[in-house]
CSV table of C-alpha atoms in Angstrom, one decimal:
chain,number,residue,atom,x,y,z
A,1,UNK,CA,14.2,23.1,-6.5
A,2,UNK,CA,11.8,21.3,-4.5
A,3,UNK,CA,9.0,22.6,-6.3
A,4,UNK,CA,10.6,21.9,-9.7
A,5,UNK,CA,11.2,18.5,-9.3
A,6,UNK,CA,7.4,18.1,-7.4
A,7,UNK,CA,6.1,19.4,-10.5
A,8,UNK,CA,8.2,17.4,-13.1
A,9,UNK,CA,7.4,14.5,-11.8
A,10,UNK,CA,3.5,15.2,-11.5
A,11,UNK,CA,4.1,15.9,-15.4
A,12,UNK,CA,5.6,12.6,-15.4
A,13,UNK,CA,2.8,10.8,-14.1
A,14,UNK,CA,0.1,12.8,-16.0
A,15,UNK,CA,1.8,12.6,-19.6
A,16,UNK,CA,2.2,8.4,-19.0
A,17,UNK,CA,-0.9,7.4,-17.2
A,18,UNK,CA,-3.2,8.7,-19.9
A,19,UNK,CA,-2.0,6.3,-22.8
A,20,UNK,CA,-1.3,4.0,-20.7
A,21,UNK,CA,-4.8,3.5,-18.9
A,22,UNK,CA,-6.0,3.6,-22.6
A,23,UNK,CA,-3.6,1.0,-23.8
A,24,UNK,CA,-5.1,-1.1,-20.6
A,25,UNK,CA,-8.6,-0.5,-21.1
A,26,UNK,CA,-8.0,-2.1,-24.9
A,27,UNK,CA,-5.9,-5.1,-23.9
A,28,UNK,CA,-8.3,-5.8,-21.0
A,29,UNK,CA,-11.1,-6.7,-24.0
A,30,UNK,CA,-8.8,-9.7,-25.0
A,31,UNK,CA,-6.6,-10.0,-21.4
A,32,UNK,CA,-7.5,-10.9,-18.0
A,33,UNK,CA,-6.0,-11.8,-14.7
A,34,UNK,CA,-2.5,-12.1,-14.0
A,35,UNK,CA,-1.5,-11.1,-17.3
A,36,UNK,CA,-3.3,-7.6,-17.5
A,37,UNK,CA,-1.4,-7.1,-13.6
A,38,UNK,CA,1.8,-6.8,-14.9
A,39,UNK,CA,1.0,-4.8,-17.7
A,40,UNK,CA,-0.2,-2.6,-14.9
A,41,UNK,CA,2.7,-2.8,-13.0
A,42,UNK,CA,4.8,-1.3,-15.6
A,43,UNK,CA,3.5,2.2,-15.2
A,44,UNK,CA,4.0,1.7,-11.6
A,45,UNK,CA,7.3,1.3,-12.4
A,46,UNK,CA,7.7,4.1,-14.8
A,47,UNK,CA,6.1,6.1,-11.2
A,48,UNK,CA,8.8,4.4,-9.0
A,49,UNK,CA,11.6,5.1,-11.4
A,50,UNK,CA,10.8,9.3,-12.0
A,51,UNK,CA,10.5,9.6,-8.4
A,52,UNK,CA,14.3,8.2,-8.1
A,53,UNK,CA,15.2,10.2,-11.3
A,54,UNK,CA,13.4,13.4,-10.9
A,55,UNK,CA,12.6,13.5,-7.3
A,56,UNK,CA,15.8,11.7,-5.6
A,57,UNK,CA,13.8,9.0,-3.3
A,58,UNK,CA,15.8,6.2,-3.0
A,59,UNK,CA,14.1,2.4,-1.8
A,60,UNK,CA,16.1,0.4,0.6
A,61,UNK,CA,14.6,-3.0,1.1
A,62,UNK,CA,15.0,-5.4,3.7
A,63,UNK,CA,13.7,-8.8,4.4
A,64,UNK,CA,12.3,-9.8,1.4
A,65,UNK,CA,14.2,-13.2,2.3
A,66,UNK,CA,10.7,-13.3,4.9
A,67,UNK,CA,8.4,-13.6,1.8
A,68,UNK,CA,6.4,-17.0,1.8
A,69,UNK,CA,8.0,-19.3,-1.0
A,70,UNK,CA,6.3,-21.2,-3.6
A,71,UNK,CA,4.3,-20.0,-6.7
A,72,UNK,CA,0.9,-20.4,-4.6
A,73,UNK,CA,1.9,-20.0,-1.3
A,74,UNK,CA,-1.0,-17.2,0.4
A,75,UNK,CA,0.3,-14.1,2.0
A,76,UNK,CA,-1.5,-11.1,3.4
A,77,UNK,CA,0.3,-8.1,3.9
A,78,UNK,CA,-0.5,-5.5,6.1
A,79,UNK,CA,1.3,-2.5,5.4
A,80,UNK,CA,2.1,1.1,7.5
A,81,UNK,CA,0.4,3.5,5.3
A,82,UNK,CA,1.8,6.9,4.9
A,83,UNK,CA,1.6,8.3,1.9
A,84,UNK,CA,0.5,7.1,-2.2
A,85,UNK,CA,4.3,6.2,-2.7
A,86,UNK,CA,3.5,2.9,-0.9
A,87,UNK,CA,1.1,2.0,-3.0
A,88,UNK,CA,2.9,2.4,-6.2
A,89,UNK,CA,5.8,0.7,-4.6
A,90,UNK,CA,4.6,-2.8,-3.3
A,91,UNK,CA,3.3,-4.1,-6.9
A,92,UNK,CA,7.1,-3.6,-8.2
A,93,UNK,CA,8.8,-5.5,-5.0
A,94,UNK,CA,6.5,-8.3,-4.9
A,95,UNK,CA,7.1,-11.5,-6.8
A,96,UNK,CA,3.2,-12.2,-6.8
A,97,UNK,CA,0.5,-10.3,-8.0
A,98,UNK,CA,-1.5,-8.0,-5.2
A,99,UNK,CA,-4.8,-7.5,-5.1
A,100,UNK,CA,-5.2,-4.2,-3.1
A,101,UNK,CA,-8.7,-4.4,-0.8
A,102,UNK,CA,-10.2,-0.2,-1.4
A,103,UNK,CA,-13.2,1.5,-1.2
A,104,UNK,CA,-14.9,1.4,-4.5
A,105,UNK,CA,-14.9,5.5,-5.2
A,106,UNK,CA,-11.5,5.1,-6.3
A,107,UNK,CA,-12.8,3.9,-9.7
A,108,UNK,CA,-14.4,6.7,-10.9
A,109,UNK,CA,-10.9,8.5,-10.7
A,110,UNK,CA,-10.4,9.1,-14.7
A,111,UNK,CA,-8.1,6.8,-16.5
A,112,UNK,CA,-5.9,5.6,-13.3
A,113,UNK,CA,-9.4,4.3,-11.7
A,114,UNK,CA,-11.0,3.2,-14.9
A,115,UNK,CA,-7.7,1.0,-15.8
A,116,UNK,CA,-7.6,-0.3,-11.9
A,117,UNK,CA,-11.5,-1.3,-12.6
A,118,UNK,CA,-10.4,-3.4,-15.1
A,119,UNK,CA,-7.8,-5.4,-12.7
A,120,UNK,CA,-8.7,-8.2,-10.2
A,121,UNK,CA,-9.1,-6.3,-6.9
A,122,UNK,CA,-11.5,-5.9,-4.3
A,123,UNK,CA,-13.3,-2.8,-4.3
A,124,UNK,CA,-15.8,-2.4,-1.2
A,125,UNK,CA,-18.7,0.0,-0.3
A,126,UNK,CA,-17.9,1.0,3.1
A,127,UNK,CA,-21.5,1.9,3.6
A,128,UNK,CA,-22.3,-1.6,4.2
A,129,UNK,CA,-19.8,-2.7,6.4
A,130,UNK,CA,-20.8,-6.2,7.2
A,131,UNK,CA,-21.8,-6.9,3.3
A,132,UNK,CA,-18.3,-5.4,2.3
A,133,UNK,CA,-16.5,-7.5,4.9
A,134,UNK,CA,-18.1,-10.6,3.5
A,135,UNK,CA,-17.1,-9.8,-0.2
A,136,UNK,CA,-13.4,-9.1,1.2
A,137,UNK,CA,-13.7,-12.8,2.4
A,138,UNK,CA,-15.2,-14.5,-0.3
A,139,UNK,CA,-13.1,-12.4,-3.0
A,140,UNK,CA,-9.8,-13.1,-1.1
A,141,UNK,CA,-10.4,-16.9,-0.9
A,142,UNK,CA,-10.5,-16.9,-4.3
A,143,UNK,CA,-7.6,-14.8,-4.6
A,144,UNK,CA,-5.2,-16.1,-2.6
A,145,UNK,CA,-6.0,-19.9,-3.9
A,146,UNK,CA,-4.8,-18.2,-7.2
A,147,UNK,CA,-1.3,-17.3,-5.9
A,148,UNK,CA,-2.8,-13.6,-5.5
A,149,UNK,CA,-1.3,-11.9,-2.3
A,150,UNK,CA,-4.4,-9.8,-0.4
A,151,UNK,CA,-2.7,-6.1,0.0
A,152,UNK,CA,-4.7,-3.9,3.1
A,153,UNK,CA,-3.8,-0.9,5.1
A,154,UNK,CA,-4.7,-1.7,8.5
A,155,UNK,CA,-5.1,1.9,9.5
A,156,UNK,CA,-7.4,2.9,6.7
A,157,UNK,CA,-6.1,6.0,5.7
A,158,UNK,CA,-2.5,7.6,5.5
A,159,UNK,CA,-0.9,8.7,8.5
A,160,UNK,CA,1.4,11.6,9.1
A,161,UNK,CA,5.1,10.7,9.5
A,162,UNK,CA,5.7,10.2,13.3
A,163,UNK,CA,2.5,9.3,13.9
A,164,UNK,CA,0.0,6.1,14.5
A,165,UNK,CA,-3.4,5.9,13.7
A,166,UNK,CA,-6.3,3.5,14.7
A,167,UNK,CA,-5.2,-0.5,13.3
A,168,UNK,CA,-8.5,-1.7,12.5
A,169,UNK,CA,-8.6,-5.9,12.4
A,170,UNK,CA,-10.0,-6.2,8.9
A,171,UNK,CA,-7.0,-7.6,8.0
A,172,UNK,CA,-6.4,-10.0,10.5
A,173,UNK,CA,-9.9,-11.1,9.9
A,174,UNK,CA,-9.8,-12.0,6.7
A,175,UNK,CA,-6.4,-14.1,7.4
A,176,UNK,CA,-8.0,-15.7,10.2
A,177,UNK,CA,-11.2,-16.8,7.6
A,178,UNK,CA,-8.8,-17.9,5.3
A,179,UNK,CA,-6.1,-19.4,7.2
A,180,UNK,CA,-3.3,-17.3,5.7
A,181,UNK,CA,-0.5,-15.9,7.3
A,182,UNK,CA,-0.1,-12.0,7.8
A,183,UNK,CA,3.4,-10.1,6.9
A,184,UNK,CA,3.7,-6.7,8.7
A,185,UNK,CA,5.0,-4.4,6.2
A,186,UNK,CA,6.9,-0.8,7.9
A,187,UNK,CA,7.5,2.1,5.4
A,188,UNK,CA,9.0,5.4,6.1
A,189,UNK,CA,7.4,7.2,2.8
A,190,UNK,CA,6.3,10.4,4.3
A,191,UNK,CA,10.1,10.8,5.0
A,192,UNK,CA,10.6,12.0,0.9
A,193,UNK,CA,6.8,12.1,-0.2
A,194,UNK,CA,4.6,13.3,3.2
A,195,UNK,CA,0.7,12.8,3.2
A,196,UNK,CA,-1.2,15.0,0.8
A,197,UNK,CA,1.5,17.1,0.4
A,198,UNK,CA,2.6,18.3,-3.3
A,199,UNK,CA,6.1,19.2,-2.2
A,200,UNK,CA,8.4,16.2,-2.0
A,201,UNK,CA,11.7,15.8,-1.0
A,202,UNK,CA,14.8,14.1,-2.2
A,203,UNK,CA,16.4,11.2,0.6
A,204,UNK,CA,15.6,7.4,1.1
A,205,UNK,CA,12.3,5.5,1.8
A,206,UNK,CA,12.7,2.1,4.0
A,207,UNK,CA,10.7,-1.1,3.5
A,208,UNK,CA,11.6,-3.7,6.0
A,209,UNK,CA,9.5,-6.8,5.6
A,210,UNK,CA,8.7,-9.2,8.8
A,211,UNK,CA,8.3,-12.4,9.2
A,212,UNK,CA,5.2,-14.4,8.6
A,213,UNK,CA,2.8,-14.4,11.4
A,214,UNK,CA,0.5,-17.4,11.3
A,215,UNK,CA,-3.0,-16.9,11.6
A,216,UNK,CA,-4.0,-20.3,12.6
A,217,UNK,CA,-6.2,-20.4,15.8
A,218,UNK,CA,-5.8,-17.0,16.7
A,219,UNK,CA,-8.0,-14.0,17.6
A,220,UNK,CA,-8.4,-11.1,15.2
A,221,UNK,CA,-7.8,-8.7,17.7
A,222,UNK,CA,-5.2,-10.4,19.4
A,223,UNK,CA,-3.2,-11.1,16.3
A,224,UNK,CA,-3.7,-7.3,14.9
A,225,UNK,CA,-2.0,-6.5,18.1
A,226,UNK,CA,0.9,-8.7,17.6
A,227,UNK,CA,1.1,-6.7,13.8
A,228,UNK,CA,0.5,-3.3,14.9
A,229,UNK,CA,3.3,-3.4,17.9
A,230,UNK,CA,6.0,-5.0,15.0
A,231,UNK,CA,5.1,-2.3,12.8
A,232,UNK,CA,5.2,0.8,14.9
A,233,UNK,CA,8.7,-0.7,16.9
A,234,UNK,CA,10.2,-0.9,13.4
A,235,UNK,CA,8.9,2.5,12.0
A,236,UNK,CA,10.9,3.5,15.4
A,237,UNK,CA,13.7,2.2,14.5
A,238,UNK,CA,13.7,3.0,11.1
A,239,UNK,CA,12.9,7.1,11.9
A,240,UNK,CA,13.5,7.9,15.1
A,241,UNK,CA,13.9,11.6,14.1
A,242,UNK,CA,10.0,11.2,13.4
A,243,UNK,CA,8.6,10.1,16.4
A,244,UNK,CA,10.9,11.6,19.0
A,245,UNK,CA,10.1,15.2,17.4
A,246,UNK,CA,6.5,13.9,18.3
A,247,UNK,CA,7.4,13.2,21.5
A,248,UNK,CA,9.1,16.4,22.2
A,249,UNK,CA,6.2,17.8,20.8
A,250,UNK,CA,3.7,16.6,22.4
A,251,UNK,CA,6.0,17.4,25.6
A,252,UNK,CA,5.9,20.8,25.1
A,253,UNK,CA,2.6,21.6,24.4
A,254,UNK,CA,0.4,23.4,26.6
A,255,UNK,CA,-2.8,21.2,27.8
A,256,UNK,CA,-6.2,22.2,26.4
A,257,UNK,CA,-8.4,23.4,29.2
C-alpha cells in the first residue's frame, strides 16, 4: 500500500507541476514579486494537500501565535531540515512571502527550477563562499525591508530522522548584518516522508514555531547556539521514539578499532 500511495502521489506532483511551471513562466512576462509568490504557492498547496489525501501525513502546527506581527515586520527563520516536505510546507503556513536562500543548481531542475528562477529568491554559488555570503546579505536587506521573510536551513542538507547535523551560522549572520530577529523552526518530516527515500508513510508531521530570538548585539556563533539547542530539545520532545532508538543504537554498537 505504501508503494501505491508513494507512487500516486509522485504522479500527482508530475502531472501538476508541468502546466503549472508553464502557466508561471508566462505570467512571470507581465508579473513580478509578491504577486507571482502566491501564484507559486498554490501548487505547493496542491503538493501539501495530495500528500494528506493520497499519502495520509497530517500537519500539526504550533506556535504560529510566535510569528512577528505587522505587514513588514522582518523575520528569519531557521528551520530543522529533514526531508523536501519542509520545504513545500512553510510557503503554505506563512502569512508573508519567503524567499528561500539555495544553491543556484537547483535552477536548472526542468520546470520546478525554471518556474523557481523566475521567483524572488536568493540563489548562491557555493564555490565562492565569501562572494555568496555577501549577496545573501545584500539580497536579504532588500528582502526583508519588503516584508519578505529570509527562509535558511542551518544544517545545509537534510538530516536523517533522529539525527543532528553540523548548524552552520550563515543564518545567524545574515540576522546579525541586518538586525532581524531569528525564529527556530522544529519539524519532524522524516517521521511520514524520510530523506531521499521514495517510500512514504502515512502518520503526522509536527511544526512547532519558537519564539523570536533577537539578533541585536549578539555573536553569530553564540546566537546559532542559542537556535540549534531550541531546535534539537524540541525535535526531542516532539519524537522521542527517533532519538532514543539513536541512542540505543549507538549504545549497542561495537567500537571501530
Amino acid at each position: 500500500m505504501a508503494f501505491i500511495r508513494s507512487t500516486l502521489h509522485l504522479l500527482w506532483m508530475l502531472v501538476t507541476v508541468v502546466p503549472w511551471a508553464l502557466v508561471m513562466l508566462g505570467a512571470s512576462l507581465r508579473l513580478r514579486g509578491v504577486p507571482l509568490y502566491w501564484m507559486a504557492v498554490r501548487w505547493l498547496c496542491w503538493a501539501v494537500d495530495g500528500a494528506r489525501v493520497l499519502l495520509g501525513i497530517q500537519v500539526r502546527v504550533t506556535g504560529m501565535e510566535h510569528l512577528p506581527q505587522g505587514t513588514t515586520s522582518p523575520a528569519i527563520l531557521l528551520v530543522k531540515h529533514q526531508s523536501t516536505f519542509e520545504t513545500f510546507l512553510m510557503p503554505t503556513l506563512m502569512p508573508h512571502p519567503l524567499a528561500y536562500v539555495f544553491k543556484r543548481e537547483l535552477l536548472f531542475v526542468p520546470f520546478f527550477g525554471w518556474a523557481m528562477g523566475r521567483l524572488d529568491m536568493i540563489h548562491i554559488d557555493r564555490r565562492q563562499r565569501a562572494q555568496a555570503f555577501n549577496k545573501v546579505v545584500e539580497q536579504g536587506k532588500r528582502l526583508l525591508d519588503q516584508g519578505i521573510w529570509i527562509i535558511m536551513f542551518p544544517e545545509g542538507t537534510r538530516i536523517p530522522r533522529g539525527q543532528q547535523g553540523v548548524y552552520k551560522s550563515g543564518g545567524t549572520r545574515l540576522a546579525v548584518e541586518t538586525g532581524a530577529p531569528v525564529v527556530p523552526i522544529a519539524v519532524t518530516s522524516a517521521r511520514c516522508w524520510p530523506r531521499k527515500a521514495f517510500l512514504k508513510r502515512p502518520g503526522v508531521v509536527d511544526v512547532s514555531i519558537g519564539k523570536p530570538i533577537p539578533s541585536q548585539g549578539r555573536q553569530p556563533e553564540e546566537l546559532m547556539r542559542e537556535v540549534e539547542a531550541w531546535i534539537e530539545a524540541e525535535m526531542r520532545r516532539l519524537d522521542p521514539e527517533a532519538y532514543s532508538k539513536t541512542r540505543t543504537d549507538a549504545q549497542v554498537s561495537p567500537a571501530r578499532p
